[in-house]
mmCIF file of C-alpha atoms and ligand atoms in Angstrom:
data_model
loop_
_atom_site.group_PDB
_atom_site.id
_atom_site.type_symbol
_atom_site.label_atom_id
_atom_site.label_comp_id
_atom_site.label_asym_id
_atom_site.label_seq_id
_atom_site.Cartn_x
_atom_site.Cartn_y
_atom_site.Cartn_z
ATOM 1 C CA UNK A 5 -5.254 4.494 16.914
ATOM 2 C CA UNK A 6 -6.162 7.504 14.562
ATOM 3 C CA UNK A 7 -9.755 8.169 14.323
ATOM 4 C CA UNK A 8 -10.465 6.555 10.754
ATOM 5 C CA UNK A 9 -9.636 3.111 12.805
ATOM 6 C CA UNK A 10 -10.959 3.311 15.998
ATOM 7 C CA UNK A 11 -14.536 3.935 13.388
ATOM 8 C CA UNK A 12 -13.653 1.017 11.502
ATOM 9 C CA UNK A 13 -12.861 -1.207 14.310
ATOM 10 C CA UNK A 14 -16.058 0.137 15.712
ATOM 11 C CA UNK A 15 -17.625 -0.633 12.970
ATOM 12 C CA UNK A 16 -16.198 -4.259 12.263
ATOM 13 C CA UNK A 17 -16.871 -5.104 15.965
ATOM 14 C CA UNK A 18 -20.720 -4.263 15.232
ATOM 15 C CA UNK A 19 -20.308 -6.351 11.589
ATOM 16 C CA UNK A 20 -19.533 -9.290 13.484
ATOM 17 C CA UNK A 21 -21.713 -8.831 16.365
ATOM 18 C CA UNK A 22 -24.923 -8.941 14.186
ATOM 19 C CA UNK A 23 -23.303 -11.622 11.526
ATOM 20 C CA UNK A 24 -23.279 -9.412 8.548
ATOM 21 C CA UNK A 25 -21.999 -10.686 5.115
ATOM 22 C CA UNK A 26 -20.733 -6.867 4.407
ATOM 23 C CA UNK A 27 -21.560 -3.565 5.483
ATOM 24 C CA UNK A 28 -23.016 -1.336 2.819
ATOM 25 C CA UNK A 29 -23.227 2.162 4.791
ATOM 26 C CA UNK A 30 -21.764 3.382 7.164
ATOM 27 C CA UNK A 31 -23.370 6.811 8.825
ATOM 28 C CA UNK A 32 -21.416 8.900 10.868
ATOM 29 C CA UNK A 33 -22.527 12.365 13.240
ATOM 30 C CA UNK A 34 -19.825 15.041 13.069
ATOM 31 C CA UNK A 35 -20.205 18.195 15.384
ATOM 32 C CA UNK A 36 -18.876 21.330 13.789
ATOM 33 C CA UNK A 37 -16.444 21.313 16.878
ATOM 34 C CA UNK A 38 -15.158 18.080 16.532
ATOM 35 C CA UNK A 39 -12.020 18.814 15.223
ATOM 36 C CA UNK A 40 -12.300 16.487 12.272
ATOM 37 C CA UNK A 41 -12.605 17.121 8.798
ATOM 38 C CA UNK A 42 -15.262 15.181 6.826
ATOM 39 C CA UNK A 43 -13.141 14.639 3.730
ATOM 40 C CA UNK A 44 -9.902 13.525 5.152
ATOM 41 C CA UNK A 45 -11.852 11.279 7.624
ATOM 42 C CA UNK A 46 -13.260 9.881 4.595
ATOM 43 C CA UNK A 47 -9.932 9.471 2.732
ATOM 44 C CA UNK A 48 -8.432 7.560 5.809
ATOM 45 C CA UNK A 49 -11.417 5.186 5.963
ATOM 46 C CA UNK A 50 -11.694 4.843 2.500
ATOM 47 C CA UNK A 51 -8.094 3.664 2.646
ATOM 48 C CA UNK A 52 -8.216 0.957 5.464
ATOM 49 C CA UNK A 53 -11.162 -0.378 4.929
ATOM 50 C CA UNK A 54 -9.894 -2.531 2.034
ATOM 51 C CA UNK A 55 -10.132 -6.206 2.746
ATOM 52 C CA UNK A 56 -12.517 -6.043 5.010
ATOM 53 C CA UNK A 57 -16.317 -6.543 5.297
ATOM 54 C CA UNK A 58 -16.730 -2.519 4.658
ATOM 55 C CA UNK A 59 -14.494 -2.756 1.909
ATOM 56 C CA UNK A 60 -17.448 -1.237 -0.168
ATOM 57 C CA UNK A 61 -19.230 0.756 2.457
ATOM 58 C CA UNK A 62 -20.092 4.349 2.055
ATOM 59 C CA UNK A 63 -19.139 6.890 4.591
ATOM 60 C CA UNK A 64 -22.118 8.757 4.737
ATOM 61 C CA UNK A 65 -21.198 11.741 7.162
ATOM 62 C CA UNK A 66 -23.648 14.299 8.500
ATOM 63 C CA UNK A 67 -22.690 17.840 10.490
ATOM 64 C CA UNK A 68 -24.306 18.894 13.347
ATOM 65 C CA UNK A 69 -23.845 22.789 13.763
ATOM 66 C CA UNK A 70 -22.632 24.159 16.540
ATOM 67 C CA UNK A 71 -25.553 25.283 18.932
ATOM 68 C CA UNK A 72 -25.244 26.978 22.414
ATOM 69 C CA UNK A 73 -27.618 28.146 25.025
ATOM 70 C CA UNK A 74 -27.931 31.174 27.336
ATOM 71 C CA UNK A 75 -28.498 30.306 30.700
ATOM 72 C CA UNK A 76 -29.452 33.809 32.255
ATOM 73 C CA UNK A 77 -32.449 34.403 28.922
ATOM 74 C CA UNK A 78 -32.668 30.993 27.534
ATOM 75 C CA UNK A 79 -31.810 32.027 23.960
ATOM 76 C CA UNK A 80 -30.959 29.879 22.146
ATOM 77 C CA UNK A 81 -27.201 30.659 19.988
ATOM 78 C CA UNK A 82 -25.374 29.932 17.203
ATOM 79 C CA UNK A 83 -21.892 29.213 18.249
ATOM 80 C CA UNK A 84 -20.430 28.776 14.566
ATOM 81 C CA UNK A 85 -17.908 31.571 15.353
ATOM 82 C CA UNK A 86 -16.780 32.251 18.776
ATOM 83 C CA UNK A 87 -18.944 33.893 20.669
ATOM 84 C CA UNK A 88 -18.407 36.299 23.796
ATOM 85 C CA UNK A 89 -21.670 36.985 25.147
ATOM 86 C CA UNK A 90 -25.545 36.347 24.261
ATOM 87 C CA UNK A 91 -26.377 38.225 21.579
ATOM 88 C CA UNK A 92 -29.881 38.741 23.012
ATOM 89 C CA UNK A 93 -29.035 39.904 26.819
ATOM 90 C CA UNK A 94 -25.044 39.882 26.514
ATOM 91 C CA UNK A 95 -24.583 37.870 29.690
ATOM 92 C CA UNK A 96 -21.439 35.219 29.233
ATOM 93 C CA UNK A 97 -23.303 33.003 31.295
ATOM 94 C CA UNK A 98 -23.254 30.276 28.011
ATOM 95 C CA UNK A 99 -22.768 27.272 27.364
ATOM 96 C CA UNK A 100 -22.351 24.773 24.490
ATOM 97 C CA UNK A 101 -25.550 22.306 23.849
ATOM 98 C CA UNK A 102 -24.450 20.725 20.494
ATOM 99 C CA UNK A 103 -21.378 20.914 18.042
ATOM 100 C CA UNK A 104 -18.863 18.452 19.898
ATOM 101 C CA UNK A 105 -20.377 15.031 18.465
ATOM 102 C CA UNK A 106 -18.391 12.162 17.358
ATOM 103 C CA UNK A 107 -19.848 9.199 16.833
ATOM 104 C CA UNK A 108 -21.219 6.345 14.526
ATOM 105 C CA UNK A 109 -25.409 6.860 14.432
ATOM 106 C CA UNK A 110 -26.401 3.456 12.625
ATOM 107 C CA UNK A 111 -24.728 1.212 10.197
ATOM 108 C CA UNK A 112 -26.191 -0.847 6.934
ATOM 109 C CA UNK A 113 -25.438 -4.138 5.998
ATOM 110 C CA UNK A 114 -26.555 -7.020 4.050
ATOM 111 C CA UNK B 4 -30.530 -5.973 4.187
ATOM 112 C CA UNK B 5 -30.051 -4.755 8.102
ATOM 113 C CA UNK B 6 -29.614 -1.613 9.309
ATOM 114 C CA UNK B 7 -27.942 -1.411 12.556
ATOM 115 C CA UNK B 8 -28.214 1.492 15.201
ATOM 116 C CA UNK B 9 -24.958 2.112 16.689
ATOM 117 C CA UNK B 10 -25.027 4.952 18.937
ATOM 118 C CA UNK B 11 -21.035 4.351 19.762
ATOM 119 C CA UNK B 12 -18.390 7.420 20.539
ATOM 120 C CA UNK B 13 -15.698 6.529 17.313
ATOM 121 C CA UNK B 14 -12.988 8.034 20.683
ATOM 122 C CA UNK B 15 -14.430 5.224 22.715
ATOM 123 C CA UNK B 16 -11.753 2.895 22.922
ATOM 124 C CA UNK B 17 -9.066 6.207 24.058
ATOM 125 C CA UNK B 18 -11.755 7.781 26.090
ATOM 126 C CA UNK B 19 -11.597 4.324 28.020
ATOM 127 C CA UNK B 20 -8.031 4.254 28.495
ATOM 128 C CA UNK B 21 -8.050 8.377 29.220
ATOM 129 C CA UNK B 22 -10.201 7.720 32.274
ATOM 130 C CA UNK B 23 -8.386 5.324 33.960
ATOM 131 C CA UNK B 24 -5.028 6.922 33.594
ATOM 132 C CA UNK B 25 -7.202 10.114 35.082
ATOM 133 C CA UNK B 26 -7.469 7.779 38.018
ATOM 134 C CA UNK B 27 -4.203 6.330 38.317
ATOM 135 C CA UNK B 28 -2.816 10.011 38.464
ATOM 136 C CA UNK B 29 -5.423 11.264 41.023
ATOM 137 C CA UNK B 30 -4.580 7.907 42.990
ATOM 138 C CA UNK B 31 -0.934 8.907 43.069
ATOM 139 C CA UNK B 32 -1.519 12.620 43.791
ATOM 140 C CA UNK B 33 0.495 13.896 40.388
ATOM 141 C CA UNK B 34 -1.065 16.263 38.327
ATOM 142 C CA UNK B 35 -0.437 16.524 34.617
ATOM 143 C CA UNK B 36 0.240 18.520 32.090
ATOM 144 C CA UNK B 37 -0.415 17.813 28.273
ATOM 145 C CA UNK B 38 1.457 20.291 26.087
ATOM 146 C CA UNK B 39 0.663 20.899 22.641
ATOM 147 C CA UNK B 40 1.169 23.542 19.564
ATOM 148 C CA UNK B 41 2.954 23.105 16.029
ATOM 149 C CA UNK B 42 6.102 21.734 15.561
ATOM 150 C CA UNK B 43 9.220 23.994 17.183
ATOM 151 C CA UNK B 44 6.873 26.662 18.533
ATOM 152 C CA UNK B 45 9.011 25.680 21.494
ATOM 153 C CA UNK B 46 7.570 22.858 23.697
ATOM 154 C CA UNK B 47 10.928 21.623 24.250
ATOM 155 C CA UNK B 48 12.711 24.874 25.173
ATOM 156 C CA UNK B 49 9.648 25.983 27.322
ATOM 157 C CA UNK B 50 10.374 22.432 29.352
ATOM 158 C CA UNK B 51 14.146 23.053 29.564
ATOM 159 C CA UNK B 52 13.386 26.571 31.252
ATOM 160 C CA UNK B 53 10.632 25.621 33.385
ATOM 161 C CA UNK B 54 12.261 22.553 34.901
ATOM 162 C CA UNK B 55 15.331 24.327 35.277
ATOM 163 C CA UNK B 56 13.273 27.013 37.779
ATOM 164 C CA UNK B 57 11.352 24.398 39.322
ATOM 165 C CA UNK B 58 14.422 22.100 40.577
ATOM 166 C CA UNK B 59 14.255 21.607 44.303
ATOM 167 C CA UNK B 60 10.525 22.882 44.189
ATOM 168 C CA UNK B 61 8.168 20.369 42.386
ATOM 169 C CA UNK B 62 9.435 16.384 41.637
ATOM 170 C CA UNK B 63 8.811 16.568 37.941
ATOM 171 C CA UNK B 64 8.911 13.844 35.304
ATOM 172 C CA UNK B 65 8.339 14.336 31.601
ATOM 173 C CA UNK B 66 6.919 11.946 28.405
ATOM 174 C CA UNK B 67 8.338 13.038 24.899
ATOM 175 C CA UNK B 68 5.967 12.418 22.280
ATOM 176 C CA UNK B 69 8.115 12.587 18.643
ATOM 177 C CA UNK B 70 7.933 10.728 15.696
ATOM 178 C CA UNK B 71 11.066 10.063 15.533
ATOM 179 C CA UNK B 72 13.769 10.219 17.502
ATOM 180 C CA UNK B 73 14.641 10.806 20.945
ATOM 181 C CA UNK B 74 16.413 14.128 20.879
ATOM 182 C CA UNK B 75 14.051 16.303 22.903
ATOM 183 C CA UNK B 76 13.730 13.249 25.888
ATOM 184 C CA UNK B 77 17.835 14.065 25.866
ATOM 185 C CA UNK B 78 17.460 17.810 26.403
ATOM 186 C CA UNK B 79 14.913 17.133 29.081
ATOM 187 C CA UNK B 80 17.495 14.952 30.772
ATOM 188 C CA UNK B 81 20.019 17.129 30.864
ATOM 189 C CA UNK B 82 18.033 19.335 33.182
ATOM 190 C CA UNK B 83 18.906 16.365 35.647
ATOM 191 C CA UNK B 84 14.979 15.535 34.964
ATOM 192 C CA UNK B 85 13.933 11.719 34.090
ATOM 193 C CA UNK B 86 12.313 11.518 30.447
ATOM 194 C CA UNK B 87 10.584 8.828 29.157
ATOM 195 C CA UNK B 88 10.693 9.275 24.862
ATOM 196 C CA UNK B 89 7.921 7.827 22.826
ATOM 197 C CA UNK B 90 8.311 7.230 19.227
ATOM 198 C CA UNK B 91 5.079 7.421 17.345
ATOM 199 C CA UNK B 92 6.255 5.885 14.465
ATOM 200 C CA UNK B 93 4.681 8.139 12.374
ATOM 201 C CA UNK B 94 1.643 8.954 14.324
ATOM 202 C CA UNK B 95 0.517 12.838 14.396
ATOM 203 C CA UNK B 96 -0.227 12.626 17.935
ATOM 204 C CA UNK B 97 0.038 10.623 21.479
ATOM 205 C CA UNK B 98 -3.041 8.348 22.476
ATOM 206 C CA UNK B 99 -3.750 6.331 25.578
ATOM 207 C CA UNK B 100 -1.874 3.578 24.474
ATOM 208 C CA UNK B 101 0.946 4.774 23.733
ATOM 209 C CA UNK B 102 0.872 6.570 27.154
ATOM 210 C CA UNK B 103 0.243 3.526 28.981
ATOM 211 C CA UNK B 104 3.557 2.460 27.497
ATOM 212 C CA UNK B 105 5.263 5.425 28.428
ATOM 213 C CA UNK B 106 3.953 5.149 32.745
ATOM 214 C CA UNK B 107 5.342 1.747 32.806
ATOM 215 C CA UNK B 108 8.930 2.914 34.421
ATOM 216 C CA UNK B 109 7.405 5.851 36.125
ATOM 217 C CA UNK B 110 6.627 5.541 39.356
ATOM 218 C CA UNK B 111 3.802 8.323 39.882
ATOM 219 C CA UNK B 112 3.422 8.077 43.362
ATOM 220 C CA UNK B 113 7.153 9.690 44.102
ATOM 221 C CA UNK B 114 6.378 12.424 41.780
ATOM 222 C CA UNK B 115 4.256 16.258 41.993
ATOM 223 C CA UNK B 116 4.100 17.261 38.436
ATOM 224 C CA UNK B 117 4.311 15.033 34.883
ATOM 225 C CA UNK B 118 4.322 16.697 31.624
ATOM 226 C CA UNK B 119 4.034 15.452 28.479
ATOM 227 C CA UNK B 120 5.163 16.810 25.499
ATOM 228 C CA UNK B 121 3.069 15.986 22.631
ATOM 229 C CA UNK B 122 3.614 15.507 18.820
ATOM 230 C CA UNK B 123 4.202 18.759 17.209
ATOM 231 C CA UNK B 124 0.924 19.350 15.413
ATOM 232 C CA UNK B 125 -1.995 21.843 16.214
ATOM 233 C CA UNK B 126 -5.059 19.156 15.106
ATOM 234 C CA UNK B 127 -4.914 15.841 15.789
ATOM 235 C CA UNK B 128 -3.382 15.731 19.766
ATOM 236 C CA UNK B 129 -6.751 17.401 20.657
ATOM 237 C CA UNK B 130 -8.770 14.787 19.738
ATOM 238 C CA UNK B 131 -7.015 11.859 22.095
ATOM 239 C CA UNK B 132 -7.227 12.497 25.792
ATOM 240 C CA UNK B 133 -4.372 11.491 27.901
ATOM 241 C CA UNK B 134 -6.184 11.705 31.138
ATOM 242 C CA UNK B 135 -4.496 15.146 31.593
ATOM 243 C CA UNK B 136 -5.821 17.564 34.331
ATOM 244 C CA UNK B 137 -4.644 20.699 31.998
ATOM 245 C CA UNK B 138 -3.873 20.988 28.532
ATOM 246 C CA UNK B 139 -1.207 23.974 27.749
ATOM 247 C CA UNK B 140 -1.486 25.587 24.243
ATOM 248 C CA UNK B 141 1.817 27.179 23.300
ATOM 249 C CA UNK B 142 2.019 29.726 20.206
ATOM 250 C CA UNK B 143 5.200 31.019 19.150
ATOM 251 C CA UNK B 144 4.678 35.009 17.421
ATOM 252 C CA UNK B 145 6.447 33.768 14.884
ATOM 253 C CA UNK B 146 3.226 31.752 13.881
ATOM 254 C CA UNK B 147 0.790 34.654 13.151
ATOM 255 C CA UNK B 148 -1.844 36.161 15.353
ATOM 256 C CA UNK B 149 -4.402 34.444 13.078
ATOM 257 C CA UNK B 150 -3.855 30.902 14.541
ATOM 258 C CA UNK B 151 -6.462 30.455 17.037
ATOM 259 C CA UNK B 152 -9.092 31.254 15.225
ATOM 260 C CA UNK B 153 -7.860 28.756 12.106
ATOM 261 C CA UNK B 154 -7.512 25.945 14.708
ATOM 262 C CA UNK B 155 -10.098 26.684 17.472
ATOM 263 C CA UNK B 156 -10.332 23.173 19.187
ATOM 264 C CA UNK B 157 -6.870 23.525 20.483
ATOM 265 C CA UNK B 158 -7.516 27.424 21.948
ATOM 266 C CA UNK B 159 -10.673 26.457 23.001
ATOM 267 C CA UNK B 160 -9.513 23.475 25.227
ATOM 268 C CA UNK B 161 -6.324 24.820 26.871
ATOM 269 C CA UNK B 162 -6.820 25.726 30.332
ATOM 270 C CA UNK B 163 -3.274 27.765 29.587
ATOM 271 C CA UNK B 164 -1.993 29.873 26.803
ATOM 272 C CA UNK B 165 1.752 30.265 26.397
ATOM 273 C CA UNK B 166 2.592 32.891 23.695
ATOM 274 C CA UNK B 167 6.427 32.120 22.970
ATOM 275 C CA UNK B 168 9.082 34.114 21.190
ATOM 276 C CA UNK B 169 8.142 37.279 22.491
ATOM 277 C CA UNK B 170 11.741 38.532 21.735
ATOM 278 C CA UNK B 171 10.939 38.297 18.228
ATOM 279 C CA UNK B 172 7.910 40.827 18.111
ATOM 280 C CA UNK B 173 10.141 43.492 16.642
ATOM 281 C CA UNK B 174 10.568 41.175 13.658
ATOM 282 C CA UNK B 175 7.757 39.598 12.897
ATOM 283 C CA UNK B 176 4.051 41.013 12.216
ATOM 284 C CA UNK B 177 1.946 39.878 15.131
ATOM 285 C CA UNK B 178 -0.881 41.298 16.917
ATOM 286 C CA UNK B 179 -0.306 40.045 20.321
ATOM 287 C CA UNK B 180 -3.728 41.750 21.378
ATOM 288 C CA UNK B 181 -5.757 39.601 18.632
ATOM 289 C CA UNK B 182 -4.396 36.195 19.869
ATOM 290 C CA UNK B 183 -5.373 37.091 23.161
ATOM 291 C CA UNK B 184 -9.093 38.551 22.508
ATOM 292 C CA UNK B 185 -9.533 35.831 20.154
ATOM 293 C CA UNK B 186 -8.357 33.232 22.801
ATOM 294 C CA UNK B 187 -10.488 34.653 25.554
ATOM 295 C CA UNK B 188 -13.584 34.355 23.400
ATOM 296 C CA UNK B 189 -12.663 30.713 22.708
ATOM 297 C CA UNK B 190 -12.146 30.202 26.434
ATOM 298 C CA UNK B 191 -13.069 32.895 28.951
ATOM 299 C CA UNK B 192 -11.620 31.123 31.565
ATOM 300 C CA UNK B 193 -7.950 30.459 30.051
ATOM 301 C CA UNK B 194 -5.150 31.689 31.794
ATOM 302 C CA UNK B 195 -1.917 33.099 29.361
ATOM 303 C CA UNK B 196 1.724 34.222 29.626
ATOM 304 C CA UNK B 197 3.347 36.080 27.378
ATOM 305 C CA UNK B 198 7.067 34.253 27.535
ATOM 306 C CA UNK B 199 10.401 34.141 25.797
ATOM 307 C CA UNK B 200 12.461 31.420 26.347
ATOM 308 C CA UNK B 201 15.646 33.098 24.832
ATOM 309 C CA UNK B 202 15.518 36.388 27.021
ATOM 310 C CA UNK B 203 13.496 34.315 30.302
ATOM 311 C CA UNK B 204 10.839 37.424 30.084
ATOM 312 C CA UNK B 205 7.797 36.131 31.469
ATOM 313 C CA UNK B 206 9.087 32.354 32.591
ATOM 314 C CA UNK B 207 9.092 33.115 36.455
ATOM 315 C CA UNK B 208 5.481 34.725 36.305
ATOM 316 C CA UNK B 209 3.917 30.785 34.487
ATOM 317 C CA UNK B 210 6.651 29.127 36.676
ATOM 318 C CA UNK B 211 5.076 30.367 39.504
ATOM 319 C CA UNK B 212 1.545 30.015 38.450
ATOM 320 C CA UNK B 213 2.274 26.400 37.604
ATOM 321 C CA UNK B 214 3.803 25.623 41.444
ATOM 322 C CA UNK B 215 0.820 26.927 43.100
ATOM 323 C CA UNK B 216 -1.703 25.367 40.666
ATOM 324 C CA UNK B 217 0.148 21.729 41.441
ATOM 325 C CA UNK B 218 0.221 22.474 44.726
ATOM 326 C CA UNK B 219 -2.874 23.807 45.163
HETATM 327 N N1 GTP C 16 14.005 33.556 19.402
HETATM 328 C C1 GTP C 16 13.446 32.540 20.109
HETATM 329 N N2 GTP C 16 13.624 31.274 19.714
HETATM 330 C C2 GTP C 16 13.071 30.281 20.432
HETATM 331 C C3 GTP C 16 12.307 30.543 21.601
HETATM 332 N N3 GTP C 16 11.853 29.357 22.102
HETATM 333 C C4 GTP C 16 12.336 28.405 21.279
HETATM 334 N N4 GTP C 16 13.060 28.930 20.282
HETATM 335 C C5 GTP C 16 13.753 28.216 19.184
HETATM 336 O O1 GTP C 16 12.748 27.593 18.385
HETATM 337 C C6 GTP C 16 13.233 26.346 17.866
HETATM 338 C C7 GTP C 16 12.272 25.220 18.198
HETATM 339 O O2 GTP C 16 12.186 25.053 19.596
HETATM 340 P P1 GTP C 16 11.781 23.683 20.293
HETATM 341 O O3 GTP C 16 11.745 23.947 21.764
HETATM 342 O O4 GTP C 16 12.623 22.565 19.823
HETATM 343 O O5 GTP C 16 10.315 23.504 19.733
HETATM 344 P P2 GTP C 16 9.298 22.262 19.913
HETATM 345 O O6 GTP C 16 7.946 22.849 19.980
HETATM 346 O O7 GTP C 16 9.732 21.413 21.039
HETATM 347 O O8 GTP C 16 9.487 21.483 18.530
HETATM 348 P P3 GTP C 16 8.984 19.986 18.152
HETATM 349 O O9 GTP C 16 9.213 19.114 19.352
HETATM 350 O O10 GTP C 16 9.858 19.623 16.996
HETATM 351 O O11 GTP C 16 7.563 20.127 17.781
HETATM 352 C C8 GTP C 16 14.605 26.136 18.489
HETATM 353 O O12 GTP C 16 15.575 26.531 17.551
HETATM 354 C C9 GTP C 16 14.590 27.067 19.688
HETATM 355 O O13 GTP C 16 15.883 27.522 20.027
HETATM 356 C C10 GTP C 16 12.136 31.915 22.002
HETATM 357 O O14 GTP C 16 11.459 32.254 22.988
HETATM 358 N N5 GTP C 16 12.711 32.866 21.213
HETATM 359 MG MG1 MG C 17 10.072 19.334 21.117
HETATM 360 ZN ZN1 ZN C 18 -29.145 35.730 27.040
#
């Protein structure tokens, strides 16, 4: 169960829930945090999918940057590095808003 | 041409499985330990000294996650500690499959404290949730103080970070003080050791931490 399969099972299970010939596209949402790199993900799929109704798809993947909030000013702050404090009031009271998604956004078929 | 909206977690199907284990080990009162860095940072050795202290103090029970191979689940069980080996078969990393596997002799209820050892590799095990209550990052010196902050996800999820091979600090360039200020500011809230499993230095200090955190 790496991640390249559970997405194409994911995506096979949705092919034959809405009676597709073949799936054309296949878009993904990666968060900066994920832990998963765009081009080996791709590789991997690109690999497996043979044979099967996304046998031609394209991985289309897009990254979300990693976003955080400040809880005690409500700045908004980039978390692309780590990040201590707020840079705007330096309180540590922060927290992570976007960055950690993994998941398949909309598929196209024919 | 259709295009479908999806909206589906590609970790569904492990976050599933993850959730009930979480349950099963909250049912049987065990709390559990996932334990993760590169391969020999010293997973294995760091088992072999802890269970050694905690004989007679916590009933303990460790999963080997390897490749291939079960020579680490054999140096866990001659601790006089029951080890349950998985072999990935060439998987990077344990998922909740291969864990439910791994439960099937164990019976959780009779035990405190279950570890699992997972695949040597600082990526992929963070992705795959085992239901864990804690992961455990350990770093050996010998790896370079730049680590954490080439693989985040891993510093940034441990609730504990075990810096290993402190013996070798004479030998080796490593700033012990960067791994730590880049961990905290990965993870404010981690707790560390500094430990050597070759001299003991440090062992009874996360030995002890660990008994009161199962027990508390
Ligand atoms: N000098 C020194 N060597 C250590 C220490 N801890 C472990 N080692 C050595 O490091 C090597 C790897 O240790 P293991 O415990 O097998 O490492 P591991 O993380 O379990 O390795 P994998 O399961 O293969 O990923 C062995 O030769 C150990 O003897 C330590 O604190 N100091
Ligand atoms: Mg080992
Ligand atoms: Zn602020």
């Amino acid at each position: 169960m790496s991640i390249a399969q559970s997405l194409l099972s994911i995506v096979l299970e949705e092919a034959g829930r809405h009676q597709v010939q073949r799936v054309t596209k296949v878009a993904v949402k990666v968060g900066a945090w994920a832990n998963v790199v765009p081009s080996s993900l791709t590789f991997s799929f690109d690999l497996i999918k043979e044979g099967t109704l996304a046998a031609e798809a394209i991985l289309a993947i897009e990254q979300m940057p990693a976003q955080g909030v400040c809880h005690a000013c409500g700045a908004s702050i980039d978390m692309a590095q780590p990040v201590f404090a707020c840079p705007e009031c330096h309180s540590k009271d922060i927290e992570l808003t976007s960055g950690q998604e993994l998941y398949v956004d909309h598929i196209e078929a024919e | 041409m259709a295009d479908i909206n999806v909206g589906r977690n590609i970790l569904e199907a492990n976050e599933r499985l993850a959730a009930e284990h979480r349950r099963r080990f909250a049912q049987a009162g065990v709390k559990v330990l996932n334990l993760i860095s590169s391969p020999g940072a010293g997973k294995t050795s760091l088992l072999e000294q802890t269970l050694s202290r905690l004989a007679g103090r916590l009933r303990c029970a460790v999963i080997e996650g390897d490749i291939q191979t079960d020579e680490d689940a054999r140096r866990v069980a001659a601790c006089g500690v029951r080890a349950v080996q998985i072999e990935t078969q060439g998987a990077c990393h344990l998922d909740g499959a291969m864990l439910a596997q791994a439960l099937e002799p164990l019976d959780l209820a009779a035990l405190d404290l279950l570890i699992i050892e997972n695949v040597g590799n600082l990526v992929c095990p963070v992705d795959f949730d085992l239901g864990e209550d804690l992961k455990v990052a350990v770093l050996s010196v010998a790896e370079g103080d730049d680590k954490p902050s080439k693989y985040p996800a891993l510093f940034r999820e441990a609730g504990v970070l075990l810096v290993n091979k402190i013996d070798l600090l004479p030998y080796v360039s490593c700033d012990l003080e960067r791994i730590h200020r880049t961990c905290r500011a990965l993870n404010p809230k981690q707790v560390a050791f500094d430990v050597s499993c070759k001299t003991g230095e440090g062992l009874p200090a996360w030995v002890d931490w660990l008994e009161s955190w199962v027990k508390g």
